[in-house]
Coordinates of C-alpha atoms in Angstrom, one line a residue:
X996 CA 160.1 114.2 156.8
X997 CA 157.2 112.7 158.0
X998 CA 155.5 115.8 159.2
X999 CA 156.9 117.8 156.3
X1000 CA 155.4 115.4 153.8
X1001 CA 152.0 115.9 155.8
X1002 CA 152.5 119.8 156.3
X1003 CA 153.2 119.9 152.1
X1004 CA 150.0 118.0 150.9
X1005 CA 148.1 119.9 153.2
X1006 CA 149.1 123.3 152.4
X1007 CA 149.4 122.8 148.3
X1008 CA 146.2 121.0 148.5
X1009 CA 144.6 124.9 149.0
X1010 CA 146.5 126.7 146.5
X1011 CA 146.3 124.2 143.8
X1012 CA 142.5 124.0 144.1
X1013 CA 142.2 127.7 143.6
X1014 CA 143.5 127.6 140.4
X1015 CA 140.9 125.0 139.7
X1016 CA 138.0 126.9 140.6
X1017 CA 136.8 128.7 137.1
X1018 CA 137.8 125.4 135.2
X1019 CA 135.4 123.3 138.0
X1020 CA 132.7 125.9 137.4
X1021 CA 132.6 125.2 133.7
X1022 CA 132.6 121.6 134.3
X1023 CA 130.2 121.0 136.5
X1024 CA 128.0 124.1 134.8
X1025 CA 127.8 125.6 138.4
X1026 CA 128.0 129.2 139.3
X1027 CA 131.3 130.6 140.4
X1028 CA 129.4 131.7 143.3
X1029 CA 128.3 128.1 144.0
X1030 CA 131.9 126.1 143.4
X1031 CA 133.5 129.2 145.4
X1032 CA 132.3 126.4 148.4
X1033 CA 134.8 124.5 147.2
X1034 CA 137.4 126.7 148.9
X1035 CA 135.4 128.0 151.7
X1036 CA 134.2 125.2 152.5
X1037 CA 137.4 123.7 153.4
X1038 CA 138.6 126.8 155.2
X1039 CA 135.4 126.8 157.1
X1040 CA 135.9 123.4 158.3
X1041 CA 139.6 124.1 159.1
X1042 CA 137.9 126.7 161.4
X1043 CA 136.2 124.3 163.0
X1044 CA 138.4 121.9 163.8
X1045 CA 141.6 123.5 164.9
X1046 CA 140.1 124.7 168.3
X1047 CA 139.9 121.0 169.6
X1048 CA 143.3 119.7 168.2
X1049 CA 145.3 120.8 171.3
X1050 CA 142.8 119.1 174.0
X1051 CA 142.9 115.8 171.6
X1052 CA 146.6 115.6 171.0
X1053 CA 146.9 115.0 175.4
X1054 CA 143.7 112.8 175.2
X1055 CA 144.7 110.4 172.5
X1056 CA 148.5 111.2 171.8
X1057 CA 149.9 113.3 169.0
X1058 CA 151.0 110.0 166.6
X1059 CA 147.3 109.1 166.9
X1060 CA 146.3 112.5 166.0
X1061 CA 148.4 112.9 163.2
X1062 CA 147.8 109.8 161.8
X1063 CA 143.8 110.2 162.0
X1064 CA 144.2 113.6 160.1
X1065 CA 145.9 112.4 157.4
X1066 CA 143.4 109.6 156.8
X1067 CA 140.8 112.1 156.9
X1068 CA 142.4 113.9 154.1
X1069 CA 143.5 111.1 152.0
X1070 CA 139.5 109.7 152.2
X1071 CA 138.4 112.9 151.5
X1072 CA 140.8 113.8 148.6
X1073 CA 140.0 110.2 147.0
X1074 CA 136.5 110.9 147.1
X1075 CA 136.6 114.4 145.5
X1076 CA 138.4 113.0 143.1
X1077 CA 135.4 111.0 141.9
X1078 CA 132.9 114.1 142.7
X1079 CA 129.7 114.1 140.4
X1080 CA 128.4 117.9 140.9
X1081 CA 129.3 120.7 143.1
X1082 CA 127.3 119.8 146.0
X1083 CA 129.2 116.2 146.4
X1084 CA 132.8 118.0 145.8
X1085 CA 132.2 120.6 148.4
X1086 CA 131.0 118.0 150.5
X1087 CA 134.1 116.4 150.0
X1088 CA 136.2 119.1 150.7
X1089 CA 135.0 119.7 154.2
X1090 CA 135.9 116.1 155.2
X1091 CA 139.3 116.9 153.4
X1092 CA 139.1 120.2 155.7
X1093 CA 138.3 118.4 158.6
X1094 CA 141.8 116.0 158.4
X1095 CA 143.7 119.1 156.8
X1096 CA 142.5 121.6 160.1
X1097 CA 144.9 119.1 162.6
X1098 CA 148.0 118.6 160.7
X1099 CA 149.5 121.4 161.2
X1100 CA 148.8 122.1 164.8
X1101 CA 149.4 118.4 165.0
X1102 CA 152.5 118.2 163.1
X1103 CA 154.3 121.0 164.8
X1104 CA 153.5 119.8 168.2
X1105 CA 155.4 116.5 167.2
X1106 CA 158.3 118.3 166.4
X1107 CA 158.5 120.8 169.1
X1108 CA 158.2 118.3 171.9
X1109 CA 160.6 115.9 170.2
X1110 CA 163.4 118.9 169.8
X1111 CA 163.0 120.5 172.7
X1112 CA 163.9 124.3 173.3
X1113 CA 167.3 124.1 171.9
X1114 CA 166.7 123.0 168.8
X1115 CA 163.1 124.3 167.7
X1116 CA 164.2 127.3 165.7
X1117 CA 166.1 124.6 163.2
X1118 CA 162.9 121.9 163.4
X1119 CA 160.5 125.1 162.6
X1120 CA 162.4 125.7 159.6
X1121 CA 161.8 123.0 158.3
X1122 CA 158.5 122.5 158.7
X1123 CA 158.1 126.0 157.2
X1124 CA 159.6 125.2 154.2
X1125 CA 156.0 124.0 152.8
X1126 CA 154.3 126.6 154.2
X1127 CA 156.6 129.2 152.3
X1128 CA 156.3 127.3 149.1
X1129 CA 153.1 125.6 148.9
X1130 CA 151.8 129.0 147.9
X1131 CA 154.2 129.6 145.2
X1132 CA 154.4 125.4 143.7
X1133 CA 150.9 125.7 144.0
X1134 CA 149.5 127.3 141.3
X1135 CA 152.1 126.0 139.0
X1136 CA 151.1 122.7 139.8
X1137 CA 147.6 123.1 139.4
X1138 CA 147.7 125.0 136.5
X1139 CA 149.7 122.3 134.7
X1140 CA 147.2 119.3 136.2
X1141 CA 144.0 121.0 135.3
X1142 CA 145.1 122.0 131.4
X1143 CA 147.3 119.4 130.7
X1144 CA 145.8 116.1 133.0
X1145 CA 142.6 116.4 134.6
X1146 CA 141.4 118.6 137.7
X1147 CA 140.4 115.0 139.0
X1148 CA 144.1 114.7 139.9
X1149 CA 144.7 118.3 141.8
X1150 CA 142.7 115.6 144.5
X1151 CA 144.6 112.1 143.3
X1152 CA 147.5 112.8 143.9
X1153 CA 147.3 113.5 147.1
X1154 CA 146.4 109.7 147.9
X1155 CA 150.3 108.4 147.1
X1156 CA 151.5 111.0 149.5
X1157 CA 149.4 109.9 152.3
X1158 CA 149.5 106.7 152.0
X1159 CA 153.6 107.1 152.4
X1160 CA 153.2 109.9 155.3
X1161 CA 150.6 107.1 156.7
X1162 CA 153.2 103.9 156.7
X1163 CA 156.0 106.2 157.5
X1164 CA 154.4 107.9 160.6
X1165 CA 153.4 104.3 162.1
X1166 CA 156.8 103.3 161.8
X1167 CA 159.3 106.8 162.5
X1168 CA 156.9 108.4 164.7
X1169 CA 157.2 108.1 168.6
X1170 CA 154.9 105.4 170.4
X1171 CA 151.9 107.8 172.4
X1172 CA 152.1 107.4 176.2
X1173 CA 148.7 107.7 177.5
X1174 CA 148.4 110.9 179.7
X1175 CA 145.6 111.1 182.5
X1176 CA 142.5 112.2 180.4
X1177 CA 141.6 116.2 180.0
X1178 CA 137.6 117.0 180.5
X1179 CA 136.7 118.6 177.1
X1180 CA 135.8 122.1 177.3
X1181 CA 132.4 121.8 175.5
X1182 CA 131.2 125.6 176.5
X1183 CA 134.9 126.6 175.0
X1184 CA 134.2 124.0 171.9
X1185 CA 130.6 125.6 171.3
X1186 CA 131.9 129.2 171.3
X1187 CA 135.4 129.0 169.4
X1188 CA 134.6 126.2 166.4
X1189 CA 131.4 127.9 165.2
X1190 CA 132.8 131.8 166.3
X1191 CA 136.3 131.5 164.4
X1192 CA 134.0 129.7 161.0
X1193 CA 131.4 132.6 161.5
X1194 CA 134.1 135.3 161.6
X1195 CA 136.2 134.2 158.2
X1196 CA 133.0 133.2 156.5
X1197 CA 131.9 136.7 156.8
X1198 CA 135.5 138.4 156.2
X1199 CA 136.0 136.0 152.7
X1200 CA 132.6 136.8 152.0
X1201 CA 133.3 140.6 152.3
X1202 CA 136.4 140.6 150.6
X1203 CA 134.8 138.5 147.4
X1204 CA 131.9 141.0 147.3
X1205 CA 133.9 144.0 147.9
X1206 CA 130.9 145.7 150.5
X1207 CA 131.4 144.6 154.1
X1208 CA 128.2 146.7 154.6
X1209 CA 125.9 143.8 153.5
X1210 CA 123.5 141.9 155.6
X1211 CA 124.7 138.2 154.2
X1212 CA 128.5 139.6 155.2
X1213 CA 127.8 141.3 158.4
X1214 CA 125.7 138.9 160.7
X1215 CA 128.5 136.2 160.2
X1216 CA 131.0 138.5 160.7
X1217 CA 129.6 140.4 163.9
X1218 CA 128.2 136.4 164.9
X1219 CA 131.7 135.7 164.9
X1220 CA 133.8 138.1 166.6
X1221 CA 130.7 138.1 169.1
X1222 CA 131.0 134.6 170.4
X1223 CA 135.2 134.6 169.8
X1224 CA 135.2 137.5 172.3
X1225 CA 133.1 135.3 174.6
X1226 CA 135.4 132.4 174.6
X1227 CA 138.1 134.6 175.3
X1228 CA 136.4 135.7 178.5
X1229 CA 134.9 132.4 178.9
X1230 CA 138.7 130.6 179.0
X1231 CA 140.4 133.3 181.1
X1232 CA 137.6 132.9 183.8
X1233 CA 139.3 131.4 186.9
X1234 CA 136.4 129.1 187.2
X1235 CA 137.7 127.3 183.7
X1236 CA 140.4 124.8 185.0
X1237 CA 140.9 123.3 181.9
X1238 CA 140.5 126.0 178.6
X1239 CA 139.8 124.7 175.4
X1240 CA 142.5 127.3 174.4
X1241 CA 144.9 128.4 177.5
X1242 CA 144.7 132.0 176.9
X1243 CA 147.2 132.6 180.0
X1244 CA 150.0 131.1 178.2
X1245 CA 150.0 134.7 176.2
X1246 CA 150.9 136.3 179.6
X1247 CA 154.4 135.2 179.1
X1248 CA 156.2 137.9 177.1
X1249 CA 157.8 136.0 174.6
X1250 CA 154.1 134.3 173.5
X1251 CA 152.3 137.6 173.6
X1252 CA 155.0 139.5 171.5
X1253 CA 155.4 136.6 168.9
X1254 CA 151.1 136.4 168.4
X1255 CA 151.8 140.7 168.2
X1256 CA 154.1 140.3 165.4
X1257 CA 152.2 137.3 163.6
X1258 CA 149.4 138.7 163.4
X1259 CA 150.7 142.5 161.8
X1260 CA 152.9 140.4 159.3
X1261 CA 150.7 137.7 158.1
X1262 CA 148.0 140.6 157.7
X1263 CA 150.1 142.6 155.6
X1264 CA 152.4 139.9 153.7
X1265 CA 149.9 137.4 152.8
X1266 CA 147.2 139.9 151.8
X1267 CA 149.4 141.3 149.8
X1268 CA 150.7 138.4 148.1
X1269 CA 147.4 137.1 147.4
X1270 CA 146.4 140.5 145.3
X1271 CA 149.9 139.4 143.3
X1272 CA 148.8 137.2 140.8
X1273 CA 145.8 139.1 140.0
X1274 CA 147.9 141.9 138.7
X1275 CA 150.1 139.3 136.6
X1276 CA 146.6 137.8 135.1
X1277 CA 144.6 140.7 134.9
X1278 CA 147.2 144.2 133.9
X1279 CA 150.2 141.8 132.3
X1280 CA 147.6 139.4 131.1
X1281 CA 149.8 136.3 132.0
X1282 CA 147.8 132.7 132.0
X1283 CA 147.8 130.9 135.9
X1284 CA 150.3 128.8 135.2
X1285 CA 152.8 131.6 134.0
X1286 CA 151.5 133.4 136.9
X1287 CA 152.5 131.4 139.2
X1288 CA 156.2 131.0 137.7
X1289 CA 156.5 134.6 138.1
X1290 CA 155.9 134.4 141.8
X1291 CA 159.0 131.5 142.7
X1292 CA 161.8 133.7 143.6
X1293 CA 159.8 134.2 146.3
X1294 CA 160.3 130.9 147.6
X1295 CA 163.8 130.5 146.0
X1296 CA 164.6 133.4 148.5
X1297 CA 162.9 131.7 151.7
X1298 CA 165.1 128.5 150.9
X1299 CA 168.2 130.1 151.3
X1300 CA 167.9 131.7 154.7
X1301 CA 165.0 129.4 156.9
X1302 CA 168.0 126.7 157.4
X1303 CA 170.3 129.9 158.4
X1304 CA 167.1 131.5 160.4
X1305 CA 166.7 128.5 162.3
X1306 CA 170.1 127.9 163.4
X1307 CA 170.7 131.6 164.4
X1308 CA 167.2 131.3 166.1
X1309 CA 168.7 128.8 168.4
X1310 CA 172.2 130.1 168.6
X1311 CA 171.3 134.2 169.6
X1312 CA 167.7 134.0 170.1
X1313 CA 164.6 135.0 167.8
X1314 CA 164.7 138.6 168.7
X1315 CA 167.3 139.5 166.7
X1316 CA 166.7 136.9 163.9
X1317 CA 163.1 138.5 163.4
X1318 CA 164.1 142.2 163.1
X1319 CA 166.7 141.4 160.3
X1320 CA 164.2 139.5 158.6
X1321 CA 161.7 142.0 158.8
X1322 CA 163.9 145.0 157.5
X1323 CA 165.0 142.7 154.7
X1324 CA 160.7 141.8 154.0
X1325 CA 160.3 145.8 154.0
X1326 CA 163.1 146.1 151.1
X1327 CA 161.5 143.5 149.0
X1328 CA 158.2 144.7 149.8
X1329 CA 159.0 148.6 149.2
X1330 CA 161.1 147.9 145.8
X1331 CA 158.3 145.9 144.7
X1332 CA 155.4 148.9 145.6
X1333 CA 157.8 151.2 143.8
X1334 CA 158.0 149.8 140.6
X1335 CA 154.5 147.8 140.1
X1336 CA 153.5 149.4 137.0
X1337 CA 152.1 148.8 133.5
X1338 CA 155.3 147.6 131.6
X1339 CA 157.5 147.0 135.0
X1340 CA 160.4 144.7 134.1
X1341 CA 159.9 141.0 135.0
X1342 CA 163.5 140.9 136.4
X1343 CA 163.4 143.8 138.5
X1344 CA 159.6 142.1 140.2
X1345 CA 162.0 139.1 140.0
X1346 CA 164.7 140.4 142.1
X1347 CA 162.3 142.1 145.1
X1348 CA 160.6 139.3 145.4
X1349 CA 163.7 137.4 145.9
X1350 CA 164.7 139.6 148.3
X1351 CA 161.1 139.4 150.3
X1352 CA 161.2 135.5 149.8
X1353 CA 165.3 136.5 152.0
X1354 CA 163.3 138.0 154.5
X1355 CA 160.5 135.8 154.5
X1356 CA 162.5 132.8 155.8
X1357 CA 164.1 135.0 158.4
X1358 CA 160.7 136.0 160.0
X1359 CA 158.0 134.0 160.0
X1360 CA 159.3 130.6 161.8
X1361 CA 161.5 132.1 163.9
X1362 CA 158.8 134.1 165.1
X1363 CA 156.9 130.6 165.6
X1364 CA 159.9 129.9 167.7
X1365 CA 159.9 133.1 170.1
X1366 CA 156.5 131.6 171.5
X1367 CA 157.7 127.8 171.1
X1368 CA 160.9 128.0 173.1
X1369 CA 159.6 129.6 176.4
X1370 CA 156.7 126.4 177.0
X1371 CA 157.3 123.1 178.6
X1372 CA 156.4 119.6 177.0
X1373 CA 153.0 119.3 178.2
X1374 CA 152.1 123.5 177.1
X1375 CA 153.3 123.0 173.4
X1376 CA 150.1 121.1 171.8
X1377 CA 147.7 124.3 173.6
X1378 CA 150.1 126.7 172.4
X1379 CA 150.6 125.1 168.6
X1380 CA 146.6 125.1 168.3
X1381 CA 146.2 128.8 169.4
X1382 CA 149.0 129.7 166.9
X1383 CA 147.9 128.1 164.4
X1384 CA 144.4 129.9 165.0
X1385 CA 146.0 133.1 165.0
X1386 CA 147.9 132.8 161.8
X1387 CA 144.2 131.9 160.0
X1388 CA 142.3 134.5 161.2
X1389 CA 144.9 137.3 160.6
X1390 CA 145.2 136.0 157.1
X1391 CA 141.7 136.1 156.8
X1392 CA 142.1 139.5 157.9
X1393 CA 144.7 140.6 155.8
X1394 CA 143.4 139.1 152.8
X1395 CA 139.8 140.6 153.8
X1396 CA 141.7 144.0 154.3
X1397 CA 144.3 144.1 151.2
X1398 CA 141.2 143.2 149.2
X1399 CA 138.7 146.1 150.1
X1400 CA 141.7 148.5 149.6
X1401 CA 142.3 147.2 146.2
X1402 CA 138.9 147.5 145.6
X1403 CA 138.8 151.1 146.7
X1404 CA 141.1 152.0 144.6
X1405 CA 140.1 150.7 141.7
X1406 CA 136.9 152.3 142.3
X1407 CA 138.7 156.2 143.0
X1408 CA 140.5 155.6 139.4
X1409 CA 136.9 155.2 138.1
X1410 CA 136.7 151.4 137.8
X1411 CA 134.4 149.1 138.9
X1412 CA 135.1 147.4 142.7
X1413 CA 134.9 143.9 140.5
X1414 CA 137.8 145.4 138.4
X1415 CA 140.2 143.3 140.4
X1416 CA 139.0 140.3 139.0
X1417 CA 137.8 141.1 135.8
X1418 CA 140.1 141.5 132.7
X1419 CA 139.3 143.8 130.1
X1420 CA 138.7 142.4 126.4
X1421 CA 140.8 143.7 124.1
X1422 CA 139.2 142.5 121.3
X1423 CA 136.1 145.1 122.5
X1424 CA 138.6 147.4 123.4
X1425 CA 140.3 150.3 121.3
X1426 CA 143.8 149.5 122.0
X1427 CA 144.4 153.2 123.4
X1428 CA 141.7 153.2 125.4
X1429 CA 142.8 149.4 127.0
X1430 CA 146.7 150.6 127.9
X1431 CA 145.1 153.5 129.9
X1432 CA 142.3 151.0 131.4
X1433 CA 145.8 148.8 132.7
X1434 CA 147.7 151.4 133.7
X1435 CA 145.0 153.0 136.1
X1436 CA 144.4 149.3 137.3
X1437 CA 148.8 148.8 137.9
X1438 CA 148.2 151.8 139.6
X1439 CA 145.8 150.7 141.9
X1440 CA 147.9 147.5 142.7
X1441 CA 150.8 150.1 143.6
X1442 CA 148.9 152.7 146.1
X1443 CA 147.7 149.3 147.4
X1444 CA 151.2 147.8 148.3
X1445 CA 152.5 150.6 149.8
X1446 CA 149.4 150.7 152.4
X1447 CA 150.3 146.7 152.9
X1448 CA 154.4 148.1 153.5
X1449 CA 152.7 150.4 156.0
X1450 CA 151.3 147.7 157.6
X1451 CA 153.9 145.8 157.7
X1452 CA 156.3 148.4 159.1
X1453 CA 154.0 148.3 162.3
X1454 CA 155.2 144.5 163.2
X1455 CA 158.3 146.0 164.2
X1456 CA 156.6 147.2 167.6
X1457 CA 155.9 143.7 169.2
X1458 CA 159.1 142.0 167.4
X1459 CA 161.3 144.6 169.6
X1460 CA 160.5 142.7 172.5
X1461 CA 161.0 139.5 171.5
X1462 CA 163.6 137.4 173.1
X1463 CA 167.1 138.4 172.3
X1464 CA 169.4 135.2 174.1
X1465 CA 169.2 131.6 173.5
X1466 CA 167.0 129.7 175.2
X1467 CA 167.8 128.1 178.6
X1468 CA 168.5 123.9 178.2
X1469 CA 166.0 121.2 179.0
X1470 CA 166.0 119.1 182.1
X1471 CA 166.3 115.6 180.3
X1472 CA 164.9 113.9 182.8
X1473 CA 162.0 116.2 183.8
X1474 CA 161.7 117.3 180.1
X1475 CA 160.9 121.4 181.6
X1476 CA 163.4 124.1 181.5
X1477 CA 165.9 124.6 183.8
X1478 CA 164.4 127.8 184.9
X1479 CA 160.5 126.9 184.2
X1480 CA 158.7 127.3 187.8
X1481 CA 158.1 124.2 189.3
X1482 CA 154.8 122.7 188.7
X1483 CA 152.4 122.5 191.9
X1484 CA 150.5 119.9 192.8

C-alpha cells in the first residue's frame, strides 16, 4: 500500500494536469505553446532523473530513496498549487518531476527485493494497478477539479497523500542496511540524463507540431539519440566497472525479450490510447470529463485479470501469461479499429475496450516480471531503472509515432495536420458540410488504429521467447537463486 499509494499520485498527477492545460492557459493569459511546459517540463525532468535512481537506491538505501522522492513531489505539488504565472508553475513542476522521476523505479525495487522471485508476478500486479488506471481516473478527476473546484487543487491534493505515503513508509518500510558505496558513473550520468531529455523533447515536440522535419524538432532529437547511443557504448565498454545503467543484464534472455516486447506494446497501446480521447472530444464532441468516462472499461477490464495475471505469472511462468494477454489486447484493439466511426455505438467502443483493458492486465506486468524474476537482490534496483527508462522512451515513441500517422491522415482526407486537435464550429458550419467534415476525421482515427494493431501484432516475436516455467526458489539465506552463478570475488 505504501508504494501503491506513491506509484497512484505519481502517475494521476500527469494525466490530471493535461486536462488542465487549456483552462491554465486562459488563466494565467499564456500561450498554449507556453503552459504546454507545464507537461514537458515535468516529463523532461523525469528524463533526467531516472538514469541515476538505480546507483542511488545501493548508495543510500531504497526507504531513503523513496522517502526523498515523495518529499520532492509533495514540496513541489504544494508550491504549484500557489503558482503566480506560467514561468513559476513550470518551475514547479520540474521539482515535482524531479521527486516523481524515482518513485517508480524506486517503488518497484522495494517490492521486488522484498518478494523475491516467487512472488513478483503477484507484487507487480499490484503495483500496476495505478499505472493501468491513472490514465483512465485521470481525466475524470481533473475534469471535475478544474470545472467544479479550482485547478489549484489538481496540485493540493496531492499533499494529504504524501503526507500518509510519508508517515507510512517511515513506519512499514524496511530499515536500509548500508551497502559498501558505488563510484557514480558521472561520464554515464552526463550522457544518459541530458541524451534521454533531448530525445523526448524533440519526439513530443514533433508529435505536437506534426513536422519532425523542423530545425527546433530535429537537433534535440538527433542530440539525443546521439549521446543515448554513446552511453550505450560508453556502459558496455569493459573498462566501465560500474555502469550507470548495466546494459549486460539484457544479455540474459528473459531481460532482453521482456525490453523486446515492452517496447513494441507500449509503442503501439499507449500511442494509441492517447489519440482516443481526441476522437471522443473532437468527432463525438464529448466535454473532458465525459471523455474520460468513456475510456473506464478499460481499466474495469485490467482489474479483473492483473490479480489472476500475477498469480499465473508465478505459478506457469510469464511466457505463457503474456501471449494470452496479447491475443486478447489484439481482440479489443481490432474490434475497436473496426467500428471507430461517425455514429459508432458507445456500448459496442464500451465492450472492446473492456476486452483490451482483459488483456491489458494480462500483459504488461507480467512482462515486467519476465525480466524481474531472472535477477538477484543486489541486480533489481539497475534493472527497475533501465525498465523504467525503456517504458518512457517507447511511449514517447509511440505517442510521437501514432501522432504523425494521425496527422497524415487527416491531411490525405484533405484536412489540416492540426485537425486532430481542432474541433470544427458548427455554428460556422452548414450542418451537411460538418457530418462530412467528422466522418473523414472518424475515418482517419480508424486507418490510424489499425496501423497501431499492426504494431502491436509485432510484440508477439520477442514475447515467444519469454520464459514459459516458474521461476526457480530463492536461497533465504544468500537471498540469490538457487541456480544464479556464484558471485566471484
Amino acid at each position: 500500500m505504501v508504494v501503491v499509494l506513491g506509484a497512484v499520485m505519481s502517475i494521476l498527477d500527469v494525466t490530471v494536469v493535461n486536462v488542465a492545460l487549456k483552462h491554465l492557459s486562459e488563466d494565467f493569459d499564456a500561450p498554449l505553446e507556453t503552459i504546454q511546459w507545464v507537461a514537458t517540463g515535468y516529463t523532461l525532468a523525469l528524463a533526467t532523473v531516472i538514469p541515476v535512481t538505480g546507483w542511488a537506491s545501493a548508495r543510500f538505501g531504497t526507504k531513503r530513496l523513496y522517502m526523498l522522492s515523495i518529499a520532492l513531489f509533495v514540496i513541489g505539488s504544494a508550491l504549484a498549487g500557489t503558482a503566480w504565472n506560467a514561468e513559476s508553475l513550470i518551475l514547479f513542476r520540474v521539482l515535482q518531476g524531479l521527486g516523481g522521476g524515482m518513485i517508480m523505479p524506486a517503488g518497484m525495487t522495494i517490492l521486488t527485493q522484498a518478494a523475491g522471485p516467487q512472488r513478483v508476478g503477484q507484487v507487480m500486479s499490484i503495483v500496476g494497478i495505478p499505472m493501468l488506471l491513472g490514465p483512465i481516473t485521470g481525466p475524470i478527476l481533473g475534469g471535475w477539479l478544474v470545472d467544479d473546484v479550482s485547478w489549484r487543487w489538481i496540485f493540493y491534493i496531492n499533499v494529504p497523500i504524501g503526507v500518509v505515503s510519508l508517515v507510512l513508509a517511515a513506519r512499514i518500510l524496511k530499515r536500509d542496511e548500508p551497502q559498501p558505496a558505488e563510484r557514480l558513473d558521472f561520464l554515464g550520468l552526463l550522457l544518459l540524463s541530458p541524451g534521454l531529455a533531448a530525445l523526448i523533447y524533440g519526439l513530443a515536440t514533433g508529435a505536437e507540431k506534426s513536422d519532425f522535419g523542423r530545425t527546433d524538432v530535429l537537433i534535440p532529437t538527433v542530440v539525443g539519440a546521439v549521446l543515448s547511443i554513446a552511453f550505450v557504448l560508453h556502459a558496455l565498454s569493459r573498462r566501465n566497472a560500474n555502469p550507470l545503467i548495466d546494459l549486460r543484464l539484457f544479455k540474459r534472455r528473459s531481460v532482453a525479450a521482456a525490453s523486446g516486447t515492452m517496447v513494441l506494446f507500449a509503442c503501439a497501446f499507449f500511442g494509441a490510447m492517447l489519440i482516443l480521447p481526441l476522437y471522443y472530444q473532437t468527432v463525438r464532441q464529448e466535454t473532458a470529463f465525459a471523455a474520460g468516462l468513456l475510456l473506464a472499461p478499460q481499466g474495469f477490464g485490467a482489474m479483473v485479470t492483473m490479480p489472476i495475471g500475477g498469480k499465473l505469472t508465478d505459478r506457469v511462468g510469464p511466457g505463457r501469461v503474456v501471449l494470452i494477454g496479447l491475443a486478447v489486447v489484439v481482440l479489443g484493439v481490432a474490434g475497436f479499429a473496426s467500428q471507430l466511426t461517425v455514429d459508432a455505438s458507445y456500448w459496442a467502443l464500451g465492450a472492446a475496450l473492456f476486452v483490451m483493458g482483459l488483456g491489458m492486465g494480462m500483459t504488461m506486468m507480467p512482462t515486467m516480471s519476465a525480466a524481474m524474476q531472472s535477477l538477484t537482490h543486489d541486480e533489481v534496483p539497475r534493472a527497475s531503472t533501465a525498465l523504467n527508462i525503456i517504458q518512457q522512451v517507447a511511449g514517447s515513441i509511440g505517442t510521437a509515432f501514432i501522432a504523425v500517422l494521425l496527422a497524415s491522415e487527416l491531411e490525405k482526407r484533405g484536412l489540416s495536420s492540426g485537425g486532430a486537435a481542432q474541433t470544427p464550429a458548427p455554428a460556422q458550419i452548414p450542418p451537411e458540410a460538418l457530418a462530412k467534415i467528422f466522418e473523414r476525421m472518424a475515418d482517419a482515427f480508424q486507418t490510424t488504429y489499425w496501423w497501431s494493431l499492426a504494431l502491436l501484432t509485432l510484440a508477439f516475436l520477442p514475447a515467444l521467447v519469454l520464459p514459459r516455467r516458474k521461476p526457480a526458489p530463492v536461497d533465504a539465506a544468500e537471498g540469490t537463486r538457487v541456480d544464479a552463478p556464484m558471485p566471484m570475488h
